[in-house]
Short mmCIF file of C-alpha atoms and ligand atoms in Angstrom, two decimals:
data_model
loop_
_atom_site.label_atom_id
_atom_site.label_comp_id
_atom_site.label_asym_id
_atom_site.label_seq_id
_atom_site.Cartn_x
_atom_site.Cartn_y
_atom_site.Cartn_z
CA MET A 270 105.17 53.34 122.33
CA ILE A 271 103.55 50.11 121.25
CA VAL A 272 104.54 48.43 117.99
CA ALA A 273 101.61 46.40 116.67
CA HIS A 274 101.79 43.92 113.82
CA THR A 275 98.11 43.06 113.39
CA PHE A 276 94.97 45.19 113.14
CA GLU A 277 93.65 43.60 116.31
CA GLU A 278 96.78 44.46 118.34
CA ALA A 279 96.70 48.01 116.99
CA ARG A 280 93.00 48.49 117.86
CA HIS A 281 93.64 47.05 121.29
CA ALA A 282 96.44 49.60 121.88
CA ARG A 283 94.34 52.47 120.59
CA GLY A 284 93.36 53.90 123.98
CA GLU A 285 90.81 56.58 124.79
CA GLY A 286 90.02 59.85 123.05
CA ARG A 287 90.40 61.09 119.49
CA VAL A 288 92.83 59.00 117.47
CA GLY A 289 94.96 60.57 114.74
CA LEU A 290 96.50 58.30 112.09
CA VAL A 291 99.54 59.05 109.90
CA PRO A 292 99.80 56.47 107.10
CA THR A 293 103.30 56.07 105.66
CA MET A 294 105.50 53.67 103.72
CA GLY A 295 108.39 54.24 106.14
CA ALA A 296 111.85 55.63 105.25
CA LEU A 297 110.66 58.52 107.37
CA HIS A 298 112.04 62.03 106.89
CA ALA A 299 111.21 65.50 108.16
CA GLY A 300 108.10 65.60 105.93
CA HIS A 301 106.65 62.56 107.68
CA ARG A 302 107.78 63.98 111.01
CA SER A 303 105.74 67.14 110.35
CA LEU A 304 102.62 64.98 109.84
CA LEU A 305 103.35 63.16 113.11
CA ASP A 306 103.78 66.53 114.87
CA ALA A 307 100.47 67.76 113.44
CA ALA A 308 98.76 64.60 114.69
CA VAL A 309 100.33 64.90 118.16
CA ARG A 310 99.12 68.52 118.34
CA SER A 311 95.53 67.75 117.42
CA ALA A 312 94.69 64.21 118.55
CA ASP A 313 94.63 62.53 121.97
CA ARG A 314 96.31 59.37 120.69
CA VAL A 315 98.54 59.06 117.63
CA MET A 316 98.99 56.03 115.43
CA ALA A 317 101.50 55.83 112.60
CA SER A 318 101.38 53.04 110.06
CA ILE A 319 104.46 51.82 108.24
CA PHE A 320 103.78 49.56 105.29
CA VAL A 321 105.37 49.45 101.85
CA ASN A 322 102.20 48.74 99.93
CA PRO A 323 102.88 46.45 96.94
CA LEU A 324 99.45 47.27 95.44
CA GLN A 325 100.44 50.85 94.66
CA PHE A 326 103.68 50.07 92.83
CA ASN A 327 103.21 49.78 89.10
CA ASP A 328 106.90 48.93 88.68
CA PRO A 329 108.16 45.79 90.50
CA ALA A 330 111.77 47.10 90.42
CA ASP A 331 110.63 50.28 92.22
CA LEU A 332 108.95 48.14 94.94
CA GLU A 333 112.04 45.97 95.28
CA LYS A 334 114.42 48.87 95.85
CA TYR A 335 112.11 51.10 97.91
CA PRO A 336 114.11 52.12 101.03
CA ARG A 337 113.23 50.20 104.22
CA THR A 338 114.57 51.66 107.49
CA LEU A 339 112.28 50.32 110.22
CA ASP A 340 114.60 50.85 113.22
CA ALA A 341 115.28 54.49 112.36
CA ASP A 342 111.56 54.98 111.61
CA LEU A 343 110.57 53.66 115.04
CA GLU A 344 113.04 56.07 116.65
CA ILE A 345 111.51 59.03 114.77
CA CYS A 346 108.01 57.92 115.84
CA ARG A 347 109.14 57.56 119.47
CA GLU A 348 110.73 61.05 119.44
CA ALA A 349 107.59 62.55 117.93
CA GLY A 350 105.41 61.10 120.71
CA VAL A 351 103.56 58.47 118.67
CA ASP A 352 101.54 56.07 120.86
CA VAL A 353 101.12 53.15 118.47
CA VAL A 354 103.05 52.14 115.36
CA PHE A 355 101.20 49.70 113.12
CA ALA A 356 103.82 47.83 111.10
CA PRO A 357 102.12 44.85 109.47
CA GLY A 358 103.86 42.40 107.18
CA PRO A 359 102.43 41.85 103.68
CA ASP A 360 100.82 38.60 104.89
CA VAL A 361 98.82 40.52 107.51
CA MET A 362 97.74 43.25 105.11
CA TYR A 363 97.00 40.83 102.25
CA PRO A 364 96.60 37.24 103.54
CA ARG A 365 95.54 36.49 99.96
CA PRO A 366 95.46 38.73 96.90
CA PRO A 367 92.48 41.01 97.62
CA LEU A 368 89.41 40.58 95.42
CA THR A 369 88.12 44.00 96.44
CA SER A 370 89.67 47.15 95.09
CA VAL A 371 88.74 50.78 95.82
CA VAL A 372 88.71 52.72 92.56
CA VAL A 373 88.11 56.46 92.76
CA SER A 374 87.12 57.36 89.23
CA ARG A 375 87.60 60.79 87.60
CA VAL A 376 89.92 62.15 90.32
CA ALA A 377 92.36 59.40 89.33
CA ASP A 378 91.97 60.01 85.59
CA PHE A 379 94.43 62.90 85.32
CA MET A 380 98.14 63.55 85.86
CA GLU A 381 99.55 60.65 87.95
CA GLY A 382 96.67 58.34 86.96
CA PRO A 383 97.55 57.67 83.31
CA HIS A 384 101.30 57.64 84.08
CA ARG A 385 101.02 55.10 86.89
CA PRO A 386 98.29 52.56 86.01
CA GLY A 387 96.75 50.97 89.13
CA HIS A 388 98.67 53.25 91.51
CA PHE A 389 95.71 55.16 92.94
CA ALA A 390 93.54 52.05 93.28
CA GLY A 391 96.39 50.59 95.33
CA VAL A 392 96.58 53.72 97.48
CA ALA A 393 92.80 54.01 97.97
CA THR A 394 92.50 50.30 98.81
CA VAL A 395 95.24 50.31 101.46
CA VAL A 396 93.99 53.57 103.02
CA ALA A 397 90.43 52.18 103.11
CA LYS A 398 91.80 49.11 104.90
CA LEU A 399 93.67 51.32 107.40
CA PHE A 400 90.55 53.43 108.03
CA ALA A 401 88.37 50.32 108.48
CA GLY A 402 90.88 48.32 110.51
CA LEU A 403 92.27 51.08 112.76
CA GLN A 404 89.18 53.31 112.99
CA PRO A 405 90.97 56.66 113.38
CA ASP A 406 89.02 59.88 113.97
CA MET A 407 91.50 61.97 111.98
CA ALA A 408 94.09 61.12 109.33
CA PHE A 409 97.01 63.28 108.20
CA PHE A 410 98.36 63.40 104.65
CA GLY A 411 100.94 65.57 102.88
CA ARG A 412 99.96 68.18 100.32
CA LYS A 413 103.14 67.05 98.53
CA ASP A 414 100.87 64.36 97.03
CA ALA A 415 98.01 66.71 96.19
CA GLN A 416 96.18 64.37 93.82
CA GLN A 417 96.44 61.54 96.35
CA LEU A 418 94.95 63.87 98.97
CA ALA A 419 91.99 64.64 96.65
CA ILE A 420 91.51 60.90 96.08
CA ILE A 421 91.51 60.11 99.79
CA ARG A 422 89.08 62.92 100.59
CA THR A 423 86.77 61.66 97.83
CA MET A 424 87.07 58.03 98.98
CA ALA A 425 86.37 58.92 102.63
CA ALA A 426 83.31 60.98 101.64
CA ASP A 427 81.93 58.45 99.16
CA LEU A 428 82.33 55.49 101.56
CA ASP A 429 81.21 57.45 104.66
CA PHE A 430 84.35 56.83 106.69
CA PRO A 431 83.91 58.96 109.83
CA VAL A 432 87.44 60.33 109.48
CA THR A 433 88.52 63.96 109.21
CA VAL A 434 91.20 64.11 106.51
CA VAL A 435 93.83 66.80 107.20
CA GLY A 436 96.23 68.06 104.50
CA CYS A 437 99.64 69.29 105.75
CA PRO A 438 102.22 71.53 103.98
CA THR A 439 105.14 70.16 101.98
CA LEU A 440 108.50 70.08 103.77
CA ARG A 441 111.43 71.13 101.56
CA SER A 442 115.22 71.21 101.72
CA PRO A 443 116.77 74.68 102.19
CA GLU A 444 117.16 74.90 98.37
CA GLY A 445 113.50 74.01 97.81
CA LEU A 446 113.59 70.30 96.91
CA ALA A 447 110.46 68.58 98.25
CA LEU A 448 111.56 65.91 100.74
CA SER A 449 110.85 62.41 99.49
CA SER A 450 111.94 58.91 100.49
CA ARG A 451 113.15 58.50 96.90
CA ASN A 452 115.57 61.46 97.11
CA VAL A 453 118.24 59.09 98.51
CA PHE A 454 118.54 57.69 94.97
CA LEU A 455 119.50 61.08 93.46
CA SER A 456 123.13 61.57 92.43
CA GLU A 457 124.68 65.00 93.08
CA VAL A 458 124.05 66.04 89.48
CA GLU A 459 120.46 64.78 89.53
CA ARG A 460 119.82 66.54 92.83
CA VAL A 461 120.90 69.87 91.34
CA ARG A 462 118.69 69.26 88.29
CA ALA A 463 115.80 68.26 90.56
CA LEU A 464 115.78 71.77 92.02
CA GLY A 465 114.20 72.86 88.73
CA LEU A 466 110.85 71.40 89.85
CA SER A 467 110.48 73.64 92.89
CA ARG A 468 112.12 76.64 91.17
CA GLY A 469 109.53 76.39 88.40
CA LEU A 470 106.66 76.05 90.85
CA MET A 471 107.87 79.03 92.90
CA ARG A 472 108.15 81.10 89.75
CA ALA A 473 104.52 80.25 88.94
CA ALA A 474 103.57 81.12 92.53
CA ASP A 475 105.21 84.53 92.03
CA ALA A 476 103.16 84.96 88.84
CA VAL A 477 99.93 84.17 90.73
CA GLU A 478 100.86 86.77 93.34
CA GLU A 479 101.36 89.23 90.46
CA GLY A 480 97.78 88.56 89.35
CA ILE A 481 98.23 86.01 86.55
CA ARG A 482 95.38 83.49 86.32
CA ASP A 483 95.84 81.87 82.89
CA ALA A 484 96.96 78.24 83.27
CA GLY A 485 98.99 78.33 80.05
CA VAL A 486 101.02 81.31 81.28
CA LEU A 487 101.56 79.73 84.72
CA ILE A 488 102.63 76.43 83.16
CA SER A 489 105.08 78.19 80.80
CA ALA A 490 106.53 80.12 83.73
CA ALA A 491 107.07 76.85 85.63
CA ARG A 492 108.50 75.02 82.61
CA SER A 493 111.01 77.83 81.97
CA GLU A 494 112.97 76.61 85.03
CA MET A 495 112.90 72.92 84.10
CA ASP A 496 115.46 72.72 81.29
CA GLY A 497 117.60 69.91 82.70
CA LEU A 498 114.59 67.71 83.44
CA ASP A 499 112.57 65.23 81.43
CA VAL A 500 109.12 66.65 82.21
CA GLU A 501 106.08 64.33 82.03
CA TYR A 502 103.46 66.95 82.78
CA VAL A 503 102.89 70.35 84.32
CA GLU A 504 99.20 70.97 85.00
CA LEU A 505 96.93 73.29 86.90
CA ALA A 506 94.23 71.23 88.64
CA SER A 507 91.30 71.70 91.00
CA GLN A 508 92.04 70.78 94.62
CA GLN A 509 88.61 69.22 94.88
CA ASP A 510 88.72 66.65 92.10
CA ALA A 511 92.12 67.09 90.43
CA SER A 512 90.45 68.02 87.11
CA PRO A 513 92.52 70.24 84.79
CA LEU A 514 91.83 73.99 84.85
CA SER A 515 92.53 76.49 82.08
CA VAL A 516 92.11 79.41 84.48
CA LEU A 517 92.88 79.71 88.18
CA ASP A 518 89.34 80.37 89.42
CA ARG A 519 89.04 78.05 92.46
CA PRO A 520 91.33 76.38 95.01
CA ALA A 521 93.88 74.61 92.82
CA PHE A 522 97.38 73.24 92.60
CA LEU A 523 100.04 73.41 89.93
CA ALA A 524 101.58 69.95 89.73
CA VAL A 525 104.67 68.63 88.01
CA ALA A 526 106.10 65.18 87.38
CA ALA A 527 109.59 64.95 85.92
CA PHE A 528 112.58 62.68 85.71
CA ALA A 529 115.90 63.92 87.08
CA GLY A 530 118.03 61.31 85.32
CA ALA A 531 116.44 57.96 86.21
CA ILE A 532 114.54 59.24 89.25
CA ARG A 533 110.90 60.25 88.86
CA LEU A 534 109.84 63.12 91.11
CA ILE A 535 106.55 64.91 91.72
CA ASP A 536 105.90 68.24 93.35
CA ASN A 537 103.23 70.93 93.41
CA VAL A 538 102.31 74.30 94.81
CA ALA A 539 98.76 74.75 96.10
CA PHE A 540 96.79 77.94 95.59
CA ASP A 541 94.33 78.41 98.44
CA VAL A 542 91.69 81.11 98.64
CA ILE A 543 92.36 83.13 101.81
CA ASP A 544 90.36 86.31 102.47
CA GLY A 545 89.14 86.19 98.87
CA ARG A 546 92.68 86.12 97.42
CA PHE A 547 94.72 83.32 95.88
CA SER A 548 97.52 82.49 98.26
CA PRO A 549 100.30 80.02 97.29
CA ASP A 550 101.24 77.36 99.83
CA ARG A 551 104.98 77.18 99.05
CA GLY A 552 105.67 74.62 101.77
CA ILE A 553 108.20 74.83 104.58
CA ARG A 554 112.00 74.77 104.12
CA VAL A 555 113.95 72.94 106.79
CA ALA A 556 117.64 72.40 107.42
CA GLY A 557 119.13 68.91 107.42
P1 AMP B 85 104.88 58.02 101.76
O1 AMP B 85 105.60 57.35 102.88
O2 AMP B 85 105.79 58.58 100.71
O3 AMP B 85 103.75 57.21 101.22
O4 AMP B 85 104.22 59.30 102.40
C1 AMP B 85 103.42 59.22 103.55
C2 AMP B 85 102.79 60.56 103.79
O5 AMP B 85 103.80 61.55 103.94
C3 AMP B 85 101.90 61.02 102.62
O6 AMP B 85 100.72 61.62 103.15
C4 AMP B 85 102.77 62.02 101.92
O7 AMP B 85 102.03 63.00 101.22
C5 AMP B 85 103.51 62.64 103.09
N1 AMP B 85 104.74 63.28 102.64
C6 AMP B 85 105.71 62.75 101.85
N2 AMP B 85 106.65 63.67 101.60
C7 AMP B 85 106.29 64.80 102.26
C8 AMP B 85 106.86 66.10 102.40
N3 AMP B 85 108.00 66.44 101.81
N4 AMP B 85 106.19 67.02 103.16
C9 AMP B 85 105.02 66.69 103.77
N5 AMP B 85 104.45 65.49 103.67
C10 AMP B 85 105.06 64.55 102.93
#
């Protein structure tokens, strides 16, 4: 496995065949590992990027305390069979404050957008830089961040990046909590409260399987499990452009953002159309 610190080194190490890229901010967990595994299965060469992107943090304190575990991350990448890790420093990624920003309008206007000003421009800008600088053929993202996935698909289409964007299921703890690098900050009490997010989403998924299509009813079903949480939003949104839906009538996701104590968490359940029926993607529960 080669660890590259500049775009040039990473491109040089790229090798032959179809290249799959897994962009991350490090502090890797089983969710990231599942993206690496998906890339190893479908690409000839796999690149992972590890970069805590200051542009996408709207809160400097959050950036400051974001977990950084490079040695453990490199071990996970090595075990997964990654060929190249791109781990640039901030000075490589942004030798000066960038004057160019990638803003995906409309898709960024809902849910996370208003709550985290500048966040999605930061994400779209860094992913555009990774696509341009590393030139992958495929890129793997988690459905855990469903709105982010819609933004990246839109950005790649609008800017004609020749990259196939692949969305992968959410990895969860055995109790249902979506794995996240920020979960390390949860106290025991907060962790128990945090289970309300996934419990609510699974309850709404049950309702969809029972034939319910009204967004208001699905949202109430989800909220009924979220008593101990400070909920920012629960919304049903289109997978294509993240716009709010009042009825489940196309591929969609039910998304929630909530505080468990001081820790802000997001989660969602996607509703895909399979054989003409709405089918919830509840994610994958893993031990450990
Ligand atoms: P991050 O390092 O948090 O920026 O995440 C890097 C990638 O991992 C993104 O595409 C996320 O959507 C994905 N990811 C984060 N958590 C999970 C999870 N629990 N299951 C699957 N993918 C995830």
